[in-house]
Coordinates of C-alpha atoms and ligand atoms in Angstrom, one line a residue:
M138 CA 15.0 22.5 112.0
K139 CA 11.8 24.4 112.9
S140 CA 10.6 27.0 110.6
S141 CA 7.4 29.0 110.2
R142 CA 4.9 29.4 107.3
V143 CA 6.1 33.0 106.9
E144 CA 9.6 31.8 106.4
L145 CA 8.6 29.1 103.9
V146 CA 6.6 31.7 102.0
R147 CA 9.6 34.1 101.9
I148 CA 11.8 31.4 100.5
L149 CA 9.3 30.4 97.8
S150 CA 8.7 34.0 96.8
R151 CA 12.3 34.2 95.6
R152 CA 11.7 31.6 92.9
F153 CA 7.9 31.4 92.2
P154 CA 5.2 33.8 91.1
E155 CA 3.0 35.6 93.6
H156 CA -0.3 33.7 92.7
V157 CA 1.4 30.4 93.6
V158 CA 3.1 31.7 96.7
R159 CA -0.1 33.2 98.0
A160 CA -1.7 29.7 98.1
F161 CA 1.1 28.5 100.4
S162 CA 0.3 31.4 102.8
A163 CA -3.4 30.4 102.8
V164 CA -3.1 26.6 103.5
P165 CA -2.0 25.4 106.9
R166 CA 0.4 22.5 106.0
E167 CA 0.7 21.5 109.7
L168 CA -2.8 20.2 109.5
F169 CA -1.8 17.9 106.6
V170 CA 1.2 16.2 108.1
P171 CA 1.1 13.5 110.8
P172 CA 1.2 15.0 114.3
E173 CA 4.8 13.6 115.0
Y174 CA 6.1 15.7 112.1
R175 CA 4.2 18.9 112.8
E176 CA 7.3 20.8 114.0
Y177 CA 8.8 20.3 110.5
A178 CA 5.6 21.3 108.6
Y179 CA 7.2 24.4 107.2
A180 CA 10.6 23.1 106.4
D181 CA 11.1 22.8 102.6
T182 CA 11.2 19.0 102.6
A183 CA 9.0 16.1 101.8
L184 CA 7.5 14.3 104.9
P185 CA 6.0 10.9 105.4
T186 CA 2.3 10.5 105.4
K187 CA 1.2 6.9 105.8
N188 CA 1.5 3.5 104.2
G189 CA 4.9 4.5 102.7
Q190 CA 3.6 7.6 101.0
T191 CA 4.8 11.2 101.2
I192 CA 3.6 14.8 101.2
S193 CA 5.8 16.4 98.6
Q194 CA 8.4 19.1 99.1
P195 CA 6.9 22.6 99.0
S196 CA 9.3 24.0 96.4
V197 CA 8.7 21.0 94.1
I198 CA 5.0 21.5 94.5
A199 CA 5.4 25.2 93.7
E200 CA 7.4 24.4 90.6
M201 CA 4.6 22.0 89.4
L202 CA 1.8 24.5 90.1
T203 CA 3.8 27.2 88.3
L204 CA 4.5 25.0 85.3
A205 CA 0.8 24.1 85.2
E206 CA -0.1 27.8 84.5
L207 CA -3.0 27.7 86.9
R208 CA -5.4 30.6 87.0
P209 CA -8.8 31.4 88.4
G210 CA -11.6 29.4 86.8
L211 CA -9.6 26.5 85.4
R212 CA -10.8 23.0 86.0
V213 CA -8.0 20.8 87.4
L214 CA -7.7 17.0 87.7
E215 CA -5.1 16.0 90.2
I216 CA -3.7 12.5 90.5
G217 CA -2.2 11.5 94.0
T218 CA -4.3 13.3 96.6
G219 CA -2.1 12.0 99.5
S220 CA -2.8 14.3 102.4
G221 CA -4.9 16.6 100.3
Y222 CA -2.3 19.5 100.7
T223 CA -1.7 20.0 96.9
A224 CA -5.4 19.8 96.2
A225 CA -6.0 22.6 98.7
L226 CA -3.2 24.7 97.2
T227 CA -4.6 24.1 93.7
Y228 CA -8.1 25.2 94.8
E229 CA -6.6 28.4 96.4
I230 CA -5.3 29.4 93.0
T231 CA -8.2 28.3 90.7
R232 CA -11.2 28.9 93.0
A233 CA -13.0 26.4 90.8
P234 CA -13.9 22.7 91.4
V235 CA -10.9 20.4 91.7
V236 CA -11.1 16.7 91.2
T237 CA -8.3 14.7 92.9
V238 CA -7.9 10.9 92.8
E239 CA -6.1 8.8 95.4
Y240 CA -5.3 5.0 95.1
D241 CA -4.8 4.2 98.8
P242 CA -8.3 3.8 100.3
E243 CA -7.1 4.9 103.8
L244 CA -5.3 8.0 102.6
C245 CA -8.3 8.8 100.4
A246 CA -10.8 8.6 103.2
E247 CA -8.6 10.7 105.5
A248 CA -8.0 13.4 102.9
R249 CA -11.7 13.6 102.1
E250 CA -12.4 14.1 105.8
R251 CA -9.6 16.6 106.3
L252 CA -10.6 18.8 103.3
K253 CA -14.2 18.7 104.3
A254 CA -13.3 19.8 107.9
L255 CA -11.3 22.7 106.4
G256 CA -14.3 23.8 104.3
Y257 CA -12.9 22.8 100.9
N258 CA -16.3 21.8 99.6
E259 CA -15.4 22.2 96.0
I260 CA -12.7 19.6 96.0
L261 CA -14.0 16.2 95.0
V262 CA -11.8 13.4 96.4
V263 CA -12.2 10.2 94.3
C264 CA -10.8 6.9 95.5
G265 CA -9.4 4.8 92.7
D266 CA -6.7 4.5 90.0
G267 CA -5.9 8.0 88.9
G268 CA -4.3 6.6 85.7
E269 CA -7.8 6.2 84.5
G270 CA -8.6 9.8 85.2
Y271 CA -12.2 10.7 86.1
P272 CA -14.4 10.7 83.0
P273 CA -17.6 12.0 84.7
R274 CA -16.1 15.5 85.1
A275 CA -13.9 15.5 82.0
P276 CA -12.6 17.4 80.1
Y277 CA -10.1 19.2 82.3
D278 CA -8.1 22.3 81.5
R279 CA -5.1 21.1 83.6
I280 CA -3.9 17.7 84.9
V281 CA -1.2 17.5 87.5
I282 CA 0.2 14.1 88.4
H283 CA 1.8 13.9 91.9
A284 CA 3.3 10.5 91.4
A285 CA 6.2 9.2 89.2
V286 CA 5.1 7.9 85.8
P287 CA 7.0 6.2 82.9
E288 CA 4.8 8.3 80.5
I289 CA 1.5 10.2 80.6
P290 CA -1.3 7.7 80.9
E291 CA -3.4 7.7 77.7
P292 CA -6.8 8.2 79.5
L293 CA -5.4 11.4 81.0
A294 CA -4.4 12.7 77.6
E295 CA -7.9 12.0 76.3
Q296 CA -9.5 13.8 79.2
L297 CA -7.6 17.0 78.7
V298 CA -9.0 19.9 76.5
D299 CA -7.1 20.9 73.4
G300 CA -4.7 23.6 74.5
G301 CA -4.7 22.1 78.0
V302 CA -1.5 21.4 80.1
V303 CA -0.3 18.3 81.9
V304 CA 2.5 18.5 84.5
A305 CA 4.1 15.3 85.8
P306 CA 7.3 13.7 87.2
V307 CA 8.3 11.5 84.2
G308 CA 11.2 9.0 84.3
S309 CA 12.1 5.8 86.1
E310 CA 10.9 4.5 89.5
H311 CA 13.9 6.0 91.1
S312 CA 14.3 9.4 89.5
Q313 CA 12.3 11.7 87.3
I314 CA 12.2 15.1 85.6
L315 CA 9.2 17.5 86.0
E316 CA 7.8 17.7 82.5
K317 CA 5.2 20.0 81.0
Y318 CA 3.0 19.0 78.0
I319 CA 0.5 20.9 76.0
K320 CA -2.2 19.1 74.0
K321 CA -2.2 20.3 70.4
N322 CA -4.4 18.8 67.7
G323 CA -5.2 15.9 70.0
E324 CA -1.6 15.0 70.8
L325 CA 0.5 15.8 73.9
V326 CA 3.6 17.8 73.0
L327 CA 6.5 18.1 75.5
V328 CA 7.2 21.8 75.9
R329 CA 9.4 22.1 79.0
R330 CA 11.6 20.1 81.3
G331 CA 12.0 21.4 84.8
S332 CA 13.9 20.1 87.9
P333 CA 15.0 16.5 88.6
V334 CA 12.8 15.0 91.3
V335 CA 12.1 11.8 93.2
F336 CA 8.4 10.9 93.6
V337 CA 6.7 7.8 94.8
P338 CA 5.7 5.7 91.8
L339 CA 2.2 5.7 90.4
R340 CA 0.5 2.4 91.1
G341 CA -2.2 0.7 89.2
R342 CA -2.6 0.0 85.5
Y343 CA -0.4 2.9 84.2
G344 CA 2.5 2.5 86.7
F345 CA 5.9 0.9 86.3
K346 CA 5.9 -2.8 85.4
F347 CA 7.9 -4.8 88.0
Ligands
LIG639 N1 0.0 15.5 96.6 C1 0.1 14.7 97.8 C2 1.3 13.8 97.8 C3 1.4 12.9 96.7 S1 2.4 11.5 97.0 C4 0.1 15.6 99.0 O1 -0.1 16.8 98.9 O2 0.1 15.1 100.2 C5 1.8 10.4 95.8 C6 0.4 9.9 96.1 O3 0.0 9.2 94.9 C7 0.4 8.9 97.2 O4 -0.6 9.2 98.1 C8 -0.1 7.6 96.5 O5 -0.9 6.7 97.3 C9 -0.8 8.1 95.3 N2 -1.0 7.2 94.1 C10 -0.1 6.3 93.7 N3 -0.6 5.7 92.6 C11 -1.8 6.3 92.3 C12 -2.8 6.0 91.3 N4 -2.7 5.2 90.4 N5 -3.9 6.8 91.4 C13 -4.1 7.7 92.4 N6 -3.2 8.0 93.3 C14 -2.0 7.3 93.3

């Protein structure tokens, strides 16, 4: 199925707020997917990137960015850069520096190049274990985890401001629920459960134990 960015934006606008949908009109997803999948770039589905990883489904990303209550000026830490697509969408909403961490060195280097080529100079792509967060730029107003986690990694909770929001797919390796937490008096409180989803698992120290 071939579909256009305009069509995708029209579909998303039925379910998601305008500030989120606008980001999808601004970012060319076709430049983030491998060339062989380019004709599917605007279908509402996940697509393979490299090394067994994926670029997430647009409506799932839209739900996460909506739950995260992004707005201009907020400082966001993103875990799981992948192609860099969600980092670009995040920046289009906040227009403030975004830090994004990717575990796979090859994906990390490619995303860094791609975002630079597109002029996203305020997105810092860090190669490493996102479960550890990125202390040099902490604290963050929002943290969005784009890989499945058994629970929110402790370092991330620590690097969030009080009153800040974390959104993540939480569950098992095979299925998760999008969850939203708010940090209150130093503790993360679950405030909302969204759609069931399937994300690739977080790797590294805070991933699933095999
Ligand atoms: N947001 C991405 C897609 C994310 S898929 C996009 O828009 O394309 C999940 C990504 O999380 C994969 O690229 C995977 O390599 C990465 N990942 C897995 N474990 C990680 C970890 N511990 N730290 C940072 N990234 C991780």
